[in-house]
Amino acid sequence: MHYKFKLNHLIIPLITILVASVGSLITSLGLDWYNGLNFPAFVPSGSFIGIMWTIIFILTAISALMFYNKSDRSAYSVMVSLLFFNNAFLNIFWCLLFFGQHMMGLALVEIFILNAVNLVLILLLWRKYRASALLLFPYFIWVCVVAYLNYSLWLIN
């Protein structure tokens, strides 16, 4: 089997690393504030959260690569591409609202928008790229968990 290099094999992982790094940087700047909050009974450890986000970013990158390697330049493909980029932006924006600005209520609204984009992306991919859609399902579930934590922290703080 002959491997043919495509530019997206480099660009998609680099974008994923950039999004993860920016989100991680913003998060790290707000950790003192976060650690001073009152926590609900269920809060995963910081290391577990980090591992989950790493897995989510890897699965998202693989999903995007699988999609881009098979996609055409149709309006459908452009829409899916825009949703992947919106997803990346919204992920960083949530970190900025929650950890950077300590705006838990607005971050909660934003995370519902993020997960709505995730759901639409999964549903659109399901039509032609089921494997790509399935790889995003853990992301959707994890963001539900994060939304619950965001909501709980907002209520008790």
Short mmCIF file of N, CA and C in Angstrom, two decimals:
data_model
loop_
_atom_site.label_atom_id
_atom_site.label_comp_id
_atom_site.label_asym_id
_atom_site.label_seq_id
_atom_site.Cartn_x
_atom_site.Cartn_y
_atom_site.Cartn_z
N MET A 1 0.85 -1.18 0.00
CA MET A 1 0.00 0.00 0.00
C MET A 1 0.89 1.24 0.00
N HIS A 2 0.58 2.16 -0.84
CA HIS A 2 1.37 3.38 -1.00
C HIS A 2 0.70 4.52 -0.22
N TYR A 3 1.48 5.19 0.62
CA TYR A 3 0.97 6.31 1.41
C TYR A 3 1.17 7.60 0.63
N LYS A 4 0.10 8.36 0.50
CA LYS A 4 0.19 9.65 -0.17
C LYS A 4 -0.02 10.74 0.88
N PHE A 5 1.00 11.56 1.08
CA PHE A 5 0.93 12.64 2.05
C PHE A 5 -0.04 13.71 1.56
N LYS A 6 -0.89 14.14 2.48
CA LYS A 6 -1.79 15.26 2.22
C LYS A 6 -1.50 16.32 3.28
N LEU A 7 -1.61 17.57 2.90
CA LEU A 7 -1.30 18.66 3.81
C LEU A 7 -2.15 18.60 5.07
N ASN A 8 -3.40 18.13 4.95
CA ASN A 8 -4.25 18.07 6.14
C ASN A 8 -3.74 17.07 7.17
N HIS A 9 -2.87 16.14 6.77
CA HIS A 9 -2.27 15.20 7.72
C HIS A 9 -1.36 15.93 8.70
N LEU A 10 -0.88 17.08 8.31
CA LEU A 10 -0.06 17.92 9.18
C LEU A 10 -0.89 19.02 9.83
N ILE A 11 -1.74 19.65 9.05
CA ILE A 11 -2.49 20.82 9.53
C ILE A 11 -3.49 20.45 10.63
N ILE A 12 -4.25 19.38 10.44
CA ILE A 12 -5.27 19.02 11.44
C ILE A 12 -4.66 18.70 12.79
N PRO A 13 -3.61 17.86 12.86
CA PRO A 13 -2.98 17.66 14.18
C PRO A 13 -2.40 18.95 14.78
N LEU A 14 -1.83 19.81 13.94
CA LEU A 14 -1.28 21.07 14.45
C LEU A 14 -2.38 21.98 15.00
N ILE A 15 -3.51 22.06 14.30
CA ILE A 15 -4.63 22.86 14.81
C ILE A 15 -5.14 22.27 16.12
N THR A 16 -5.22 20.95 16.19
CA THR A 16 -5.68 20.28 17.41
C THR A 16 -4.75 20.59 18.58
N ILE A 17 -3.45 20.50 18.33
CA ILE A 17 -2.46 20.81 19.38
C ILE A 17 -2.56 22.27 19.79
N LEU A 18 -2.75 23.16 18.83
CA LEU A 18 -2.89 24.59 19.13
C LEU A 18 -4.11 24.85 20.00
N VAL A 19 -5.26 24.28 19.62
CA VAL A 19 -6.49 24.48 20.40
C VAL A 19 -6.32 23.93 21.81
N ALA A 20 -5.77 22.72 21.91
CA ALA A 20 -5.56 22.12 23.23
C ALA A 20 -4.59 22.95 24.06
N SER A 21 -3.55 23.46 23.44
CA SER A 21 -2.54 24.24 24.17
C SER A 21 -3.10 25.57 24.65
N VAL A 22 -3.85 26.26 23.79
CA VAL A 22 -4.44 27.54 24.19
C VAL A 22 -5.45 27.32 25.32
N GLY A 23 -6.29 26.30 25.18
CA GLY A 23 -7.25 25.99 26.24
C GLY A 23 -6.56 25.64 27.55
N SER A 24 -5.48 24.87 27.45
CA SER A 24 -4.72 24.48 28.64
C SER A 24 -4.05 25.69 29.29
N LEU A 25 -3.52 26.58 28.48
CA LEU A 25 -2.88 27.79 29.02
C LEU A 25 -3.90 28.66 29.75
N ILE A 26 -5.05 28.89 29.13
CA ILE A 26 -6.09 29.69 29.77
C ILE A 26 -6.54 29.02 31.07
N THR A 27 -6.72 27.71 31.03
CA THR A 27 -7.13 26.96 32.22
C THR A 27 -6.09 27.11 33.33
N SER A 28 -4.82 26.97 32.98
CA SER A 28 -3.76 27.05 34.00
C SER A 28 -3.72 28.42 34.66
N LEU A 29 -4.06 29.46 33.92
CA LEU A 29 -4.06 30.81 34.49
C LEU A 29 -5.19 31.00 35.50
N GLY A 30 -6.24 30.17 35.41
CA GLY A 30 -7.36 30.30 36.33
C GLY A 30 -7.42 29.23 37.40
N LEU A 31 -6.38 28.42 37.53
CA LEU A 31 -6.43 27.31 38.49
C LEU A 31 -6.46 27.76 39.95
N ASP A 32 -5.77 28.84 40.28
CA ASP A 32 -5.83 29.33 41.67
C ASP A 32 -7.26 29.71 42.03
N TRP A 33 -7.92 30.43 41.14
CA TRP A 33 -9.32 30.78 41.36
C TRP A 33 -10.18 29.52 41.47
N TYR A 34 -10.01 28.58 40.53
CA TYR A 34 -10.79 27.35 40.49
C TYR A 34 -10.61 26.54 41.77
N ASN A 35 -9.38 26.40 42.22
CA ASN A 35 -9.11 25.61 43.43
C ASN A 35 -9.69 26.25 44.69
N GLY A 36 -10.00 27.53 44.64
CA GLY A 36 -10.61 28.22 45.77
C GLY A 36 -12.13 28.12 45.81
N LEU A 37 -12.73 27.48 44.81
CA LEU A 37 -14.19 27.35 44.76
C LEU A 37 -14.68 26.27 45.71
N ASN A 38 -15.96 26.35 46.06
CA ASN A 38 -16.64 25.25 46.75
C ASN A 38 -17.03 24.24 45.68
N PHE A 39 -16.78 22.94 45.96
CA PHE A 39 -17.03 21.91 44.96
C PHE A 39 -18.21 21.04 45.33
N PRO A 40 -18.95 20.57 44.32
CA PRO A 40 -20.03 19.61 44.58
C PRO A 40 -19.43 18.24 44.94
N ALA A 41 -20.29 17.31 45.32
CA ALA A 41 -19.82 15.98 45.73
C ALA A 41 -19.07 15.27 44.60
N PHE A 42 -19.53 15.42 43.37
CA PHE A 42 -18.90 14.74 42.25
C PHE A 42 -18.03 15.71 41.46
N VAL A 43 -16.73 15.59 41.61
CA VAL A 43 -15.78 16.35 40.80
C VAL A 43 -14.61 15.42 40.50
N PRO A 44 -14.39 15.12 39.21
CA PRO A 44 -13.24 14.28 38.88
C PRO A 44 -11.93 15.00 39.23
N SER A 45 -10.90 14.23 39.44
CA SER A 45 -9.59 14.81 39.75
C SER A 45 -9.07 15.58 38.55
N GLY A 46 -8.17 16.51 38.81
CA GLY A 46 -7.57 17.29 37.74
C GLY A 46 -6.85 16.41 36.73
N SER A 47 -6.17 15.37 37.22
CA SER A 47 -5.45 14.48 36.29
C SER A 47 -6.43 13.71 35.41
N PHE A 48 -7.56 13.28 35.97
CA PHE A 48 -8.57 12.59 35.16
C PHE A 48 -9.13 13.52 34.09
N ILE A 49 -9.42 14.76 34.48
CA ILE A 49 -9.93 15.74 33.52
C ILE A 49 -8.92 15.96 32.39
N GLY A 50 -7.65 16.08 32.74
CA GLY A 50 -6.61 16.26 31.73
C GLY A 50 -6.52 15.08 30.78
N ILE A 51 -6.61 13.87 31.33
CA ILE A 51 -6.57 12.66 30.50
C ILE A 51 -7.78 12.63 29.56
N MET A 52 -8.94 12.97 30.09
CA MET A 52 -10.15 12.96 29.25
C MET A 52 -10.04 13.96 28.10
N TRP A 53 -9.56 15.17 28.39
CA TRP A 53 -9.42 16.16 27.32
C TRP A 53 -8.40 15.71 26.29
N THR A 54 -7.33 15.06 26.73
CA THR A 54 -6.34 14.54 25.78
C THR A 54 -6.98 13.51 24.86
N ILE A 55 -7.72 12.58 25.43
CA ILE A 55 -8.41 11.57 24.63
C ILE A 55 -9.39 12.23 23.67
N ILE A 56 -10.16 13.19 24.16
CA ILE A 56 -11.14 13.89 23.33
C ILE A 56 -10.47 14.59 22.15
N PHE A 57 -9.36 15.27 22.40
CA PHE A 57 -8.67 15.97 21.31
C PHE A 57 -8.10 14.98 20.30
N ILE A 58 -7.57 13.86 20.75
CA ILE A 58 -7.05 12.84 19.83
C ILE A 58 -8.19 12.29 18.97
N LEU A 59 -9.30 11.94 19.60
CA LEU A 59 -10.44 11.41 18.84
C LEU A 59 -10.99 12.43 17.86
N THR A 60 -11.04 13.69 18.26
CA THR A 60 -11.53 14.75 17.37
C THR A 60 -10.60 14.92 16.18
N ALA A 61 -9.30 14.89 16.41
CA ALA A 61 -8.34 15.02 15.31
C ALA A 61 -8.48 13.84 14.34
N ILE A 62 -8.62 12.64 14.87
CA ILE A 62 -8.79 11.47 14.00
C ILE A 62 -10.09 11.58 13.21
N SER A 63 -11.16 12.01 13.87
CA SER A 63 -12.44 12.21 13.20
C SER A 63 -12.31 13.21 12.05
N ALA A 64 -11.67 14.33 12.33
CA ALA A 64 -11.48 15.36 11.29
C ALA A 64 -10.62 14.83 10.15
N LEU A 65 -9.56 14.12 10.47
CA LEU A 65 -8.70 13.54 9.42
C LEU A 65 -9.47 12.56 8.55
N MET A 66 -10.24 11.69 9.18
CA MET A 66 -11.03 10.72 8.42
C MET A 66 -12.02 11.43 7.50
N PHE A 67 -12.65 12.47 8.01
CA PHE A 67 -13.59 13.23 7.20
C PHE A 67 -12.88 13.91 6.03
N TYR A 68 -11.82 14.66 6.32
CA TYR A 68 -11.14 15.42 5.27
C TYR A 68 -10.51 14.52 4.21
N ASN A 69 -10.08 13.34 4.59
CA ASN A 69 -9.46 12.44 3.62
C ASN A 69 -10.47 11.88 2.63
N LYS A 70 -11.75 11.88 2.98
CA LYS A 70 -12.78 11.33 2.10
C LYS A 70 -13.74 12.38 1.56
N SER A 71 -13.67 13.59 2.07
CA SER A 71 -14.68 14.59 1.70
C SER A 71 -14.39 15.18 0.32
N ASP A 72 -15.45 15.70 -0.26
CA ASP A 72 -15.33 16.44 -1.51
C ASP A 72 -15.40 17.93 -1.19
N ARG A 73 -15.65 18.73 -2.12
CA ARG A 73 -15.73 20.18 -1.88
C ARG A 73 -17.17 20.67 -1.97
N SER A 74 -18.10 19.82 -1.61
CA SER A 74 -19.52 20.17 -1.68
C SER A 74 -19.90 21.14 -0.55
N ALA A 75 -21.11 21.68 -0.66
CA ALA A 75 -21.61 22.57 0.40
C ALA A 75 -21.70 21.81 1.72
N TYR A 76 -22.06 20.54 1.66
CA TYR A 76 -22.11 19.69 2.86
C TYR A 76 -20.74 19.63 3.53
N SER A 77 -19.70 19.40 2.76
CA SER A 77 -18.35 19.30 3.31
C SER A 77 -17.88 20.63 3.89
N VAL A 78 -18.24 21.71 3.23
CA VAL A 78 -17.89 23.04 3.75
C VAL A 78 -18.59 23.28 5.09
N MET A 79 -19.86 22.89 5.18
CA MET A 79 -20.60 23.07 6.43
C MET A 79 -19.97 22.25 7.56
N VAL A 80 -19.62 21.00 7.28
CA VAL A 80 -18.99 20.17 8.30
C VAL A 80 -17.65 20.77 8.71
N SER A 81 -16.88 21.26 7.75
CA SER A 81 -15.59 21.89 8.06
C SER A 81 -15.78 23.10 8.96
N LEU A 82 -16.77 23.93 8.65
CA LEU A 82 -17.04 25.11 9.48
C LEU A 82 -17.45 24.71 10.89
N LEU A 83 -18.19 23.62 11.02
CA LEU A 83 -18.58 23.15 12.35
C LEU A 83 -17.37 22.66 13.14
N PHE A 84 -16.42 22.00 12.49
CA PHE A 84 -15.19 21.61 13.18
C PHE A 84 -14.46 22.85 13.70
N PHE A 85 -14.36 23.89 12.86
CA PHE A 85 -13.68 25.12 13.29
C PHE A 85 -14.46 25.84 14.38
N ASN A 86 -15.78 25.90 14.26
CA ASN A 86 -16.61 26.51 15.31
C ASN A 86 -16.43 25.77 16.62
N ASN A 87 -16.36 24.46 16.54
CA ASN A 87 -16.16 23.64 17.72
C ASN A 87 -14.85 24.01 18.42
N ALA A 88 -13.79 24.16 17.64
CA ALA A 88 -12.48 24.53 18.21
C ALA A 88 -12.55 25.90 18.88
N PHE A 89 -13.17 26.87 18.19
CA PHE A 89 -13.30 28.21 18.75
C PHE A 89 -14.12 28.19 20.04
N LEU A 90 -15.24 27.48 20.03
CA LEU A 90 -16.11 27.44 21.21
C LEU A 90 -15.44 26.74 22.38
N ASN A 91 -14.60 25.77 22.09
CA ASN A 91 -13.87 25.08 23.15
C ASN A 91 -12.94 26.06 23.86
N ILE A 92 -12.19 26.82 23.09
CA ILE A 92 -11.29 27.82 23.67
C ILE A 92 -12.09 28.92 24.38
N PHE A 93 -13.18 29.34 23.77
CA PHE A 93 -13.98 30.42 24.35
C PHE A 93 -14.56 30.02 25.70
N TRP A 94 -14.96 28.74 25.85
CA TRP A 94 -15.46 28.30 27.14
C TRP A 94 -14.36 28.42 28.19
N CYS A 95 -13.15 27.99 27.86
CA CYS A 95 -12.02 28.11 28.80
C CYS A 95 -11.82 29.57 29.20
N LEU A 96 -11.92 30.46 28.22
CA LEU A 96 -11.74 31.88 28.49
C LEU A 96 -12.84 32.40 29.43
N LEU A 97 -14.09 32.06 29.15
CA LEU A 97 -15.19 32.52 30.00
C LEU A 97 -15.09 31.94 31.41
N PHE A 98 -14.86 30.63 31.51
CA PHE A 98 -14.88 29.97 32.80
C PHE A 98 -13.61 30.24 33.59
N PHE A 99 -12.47 29.88 33.06
CA PHE A 99 -11.21 30.00 33.80
C PHE A 99 -10.57 31.38 33.68
N GLY A 100 -10.73 32.02 32.53
CA GLY A 100 -10.10 33.32 32.33
C GLY A 100 -10.86 34.47 32.94
N GLN A 101 -12.18 34.47 32.76
CA GLN A 101 -13.01 35.58 33.23
C GLN A 101 -13.86 35.24 34.45
N HIS A 102 -13.88 33.97 34.84
CA HIS A 102 -14.65 33.50 36.01
C HIS A 102 -16.14 33.78 35.85
N MET A 103 -16.62 33.72 34.63
CA MET A 103 -18.03 33.99 34.33
C MET A 103 -18.76 32.65 34.16
N MET A 104 -19.03 32.00 35.28
CA MET A 104 -19.59 30.65 35.25
C MET A 104 -20.96 30.58 34.58
N GLY A 105 -21.81 31.57 34.81
CA GLY A 105 -23.14 31.57 34.20
C GLY A 105 -23.07 31.68 32.69
N LEU A 106 -22.28 32.62 32.20
CA LEU A 106 -22.12 32.78 30.76
C LEU A 106 -21.40 31.58 30.15
N ALA A 107 -20.44 31.02 30.88
CA ALA A 107 -19.75 29.81 30.42
C ALA A 107 -20.73 28.66 30.28
N LEU A 108 -21.71 28.59 31.17
CA LEU A 108 -22.72 27.54 31.11
C LEU A 108 -23.55 27.67 29.83
N VAL A 109 -23.97 28.89 29.52
CA VAL A 109 -24.71 29.12 28.27
C VAL A 109 -23.84 28.73 27.08
N GLU A 110 -22.59 29.14 27.12
CA GLU A 110 -21.68 28.86 26.02
C GLU A 110 -21.44 27.36 25.84
N ILE A 111 -21.34 26.62 26.94
CA ILE A 111 -21.07 25.18 26.82
C ILE A 111 -22.27 24.45 26.22
N PHE A 112 -23.48 24.96 26.45
CA PHE A 112 -24.65 24.37 25.78
C PHE A 112 -24.59 24.62 24.28
N ILE A 113 -24.12 25.78 23.89
CA ILE A 113 -23.93 26.08 22.46
C ILE A 113 -22.85 25.16 21.89
N LEU A 114 -21.75 25.00 22.61
CA LEU A 114 -20.67 24.10 22.18
C LEU A 114 -21.22 22.69 21.95
N ASN A 115 -22.00 22.19 22.88
CA ASN A 115 -22.49 20.83 22.73
C ASN A 115 -23.57 20.72 21.66
N ALA A 116 -24.31 21.79 21.43
CA ALA A 116 -25.26 21.79 20.31
C ALA A 116 -24.50 21.67 18.99
N VAL A 117 -23.39 22.39 18.88
CA VAL A 117 -22.54 22.28 17.69
C VAL A 117 -21.99 20.86 17.57
N ASN A 118 -21.56 20.29 18.70
CA ASN A 118 -21.09 18.90 18.68
C ASN A 118 -22.17 17.96 18.15
N LEU A 119 -23.38 18.12 18.64
CA LEU A 119 -24.48 17.25 18.23
C LEU A 119 -24.79 17.41 16.74
N VAL A 120 -24.86 18.65 16.27
CA VAL A 120 -25.11 18.89 14.85
C VAL A 120 -23.99 18.29 14.01
N LEU A 121 -22.76 18.44 14.45
CA LEU A 121 -21.61 17.87 13.74
C LEU A 121 -21.73 16.35 13.66
N ILE A 122 -22.06 15.72 14.77
CA ILE A 122 -22.24 14.26 14.80
C ILE A 122 -23.35 13.84 13.84
N LEU A 123 -24.47 14.54 13.88
CA LEU A 123 -25.61 14.19 13.02
C LEU A 123 -25.28 14.38 11.54
N LEU A 124 -24.58 15.46 11.21
CA LEU A 124 -24.21 15.68 9.81
C LEU A 124 -23.20 14.64 9.33
N LEU A 125 -22.23 14.32 10.18
CA LEU A 125 -21.24 13.31 9.79
C LEU A 125 -21.87 11.93 9.65
N TRP A 126 -22.89 11.66 10.44
CA TRP A 126 -23.52 10.34 10.45
C TRP A 126 -24.03 9.95 9.06
N ARG A 127 -24.46 10.92 8.27
CA ARG A 127 -25.00 10.63 6.93
C ARG A 127 -24.00 9.92 6.03
N LYS A 128 -22.75 10.38 6.04
CA LYS A 128 -21.75 9.85 5.10
C LYS A 128 -20.50 9.30 5.77
N TYR A 129 -20.23 9.74 6.98
CA TYR A 129 -18.96 9.40 7.64
C TYR A 129 -19.23 8.91 9.06
N ARG A 130 -19.84 7.74 9.16
CA ARG A 130 -20.28 7.24 10.48
C ARG A 130 -19.12 7.04 11.45
N ALA A 131 -18.00 6.56 10.96
CA ALA A 131 -16.86 6.35 11.86
C ALA A 131 -16.41 7.68 12.46
N SER A 132 -16.39 8.73 11.65
CA SER A 132 -16.02 10.07 12.15
C SER A 132 -17.03 10.54 13.19
N ALA A 133 -18.30 10.29 12.93
CA ALA A 133 -19.35 10.69 13.88
C ALA A 133 -19.20 9.94 15.20
N LEU A 134 -18.94 8.65 15.14
CA LEU A 134 -18.80 7.85 16.36
C LEU A 134 -17.62 8.31 17.21
N LEU A 135 -16.56 8.75 16.56
CA LEU A 135 -15.39 9.23 17.30
C LEU A 135 -15.69 10.51 18.08
N LEU A 136 -16.71 11.25 17.67
CA LEU A 136 -17.08 12.49 18.37
C LEU A 136 -18.08 12.26 19.50
N PHE A 137 -18.67 11.08 19.55
CA PHE A 137 -19.67 10.81 20.59
C PHE A 137 -19.10 10.93 22.00
N PRO A 138 -17.88 10.43 22.28
CA PRO A 138 -17.31 10.64 23.63
C PRO A 138 -17.14 12.12 23.97
N TYR A 139 -16.84 12.95 22.97
CA TYR A 139 -16.71 14.39 23.18
C TYR A 139 -18.06 14.95 23.65
N PHE A 140 -19.13 14.55 22.97
CA PHE A 140 -20.46 15.02 23.34
C PHE A 140 -20.79 14.63 24.78
N ILE A 141 -20.53 13.38 25.13
CA ILE A 141 -20.81 12.90 26.49
C ILE A 141 -19.95 13.65 27.51
N TRP A 142 -18.66 13.83 27.21
CA TRP A 142 -17.76 14.51 28.14
C TRP A 142 -18.20 15.96 28.35
N VAL A 143 -18.61 16.64 27.30
CA VAL A 143 -19.07 18.03 27.45
C VAL A 143 -20.35 18.08 28.28
N CYS A 144 -21.18 17.05 28.21
CA CYS A 144 -22.35 16.98 29.12
C CYS A 144 -21.89 16.92 30.57
N VAL A 145 -20.85 16.13 30.84
CA VAL A 145 -20.30 16.04 32.20
C VAL A 145 -19.74 17.39 32.63
N VAL A 146 -18.98 18.03 31.74
CA VAL A 146 -18.38 19.33 32.05
C VAL A 146 -19.49 20.37 32.27
N ALA A 147 -20.55 20.31 31.48
CA ALA A 147 -21.67 21.24 31.66
C ALA A 147 -22.32 21.03 33.03
N TYR A 148 -22.47 19.78 33.43
CA TYR A 148 -23.01 19.49 34.77
C TYR A 148 -22.11 20.08 35.85
N LEU A 149 -20.81 19.90 35.70
CA LEU A 149 -19.87 20.47 36.68
C LEU A 149 -19.93 21.99 36.68
N ASN A 150 -19.98 22.58 35.49
CA ASN A 150 -20.09 24.03 35.36
C ASN A 150 -21.35 24.52 36.08
N TYR A 151 -22.46 23.85 35.84
CA TYR A 151 -23.73 24.21 36.47
C TYR A 151 -23.65 24.08 37.99
N SER A 152 -23.10 22.96 38.47
CA SER A 152 -22.98 22.73 39.91
C SER A 152 -22.10 23.78 40.58
N LEU A 153 -20.98 24.09 39.96
CA LEU A 153 -20.08 25.11 40.52
C LEU A 153 -20.75 26.48 40.53
N TRP A 154 -21.49 26.78 39.48
CA TRP A 154 -22.18 28.06 39.39
C TRP A 154 -23.23 28.18 40.51
N LEU A 155 -23.95 27.08 40.76
CA LEU A 155 -24.99 27.11 41.80
C LEU A 155 -24.43 27.31 43.20
N ILE A 156 -23.34 26.63 43.53
CA ILE A 156 -22.86 26.67 44.91
C ILE A 156 -21.82 27.76 45.17
N ASN A 157 -21.44 28.47 44.13
CA ASN A 157 -20.50 29.56 44.32
C ASN A 157 -21.18 30.86 43.96
#
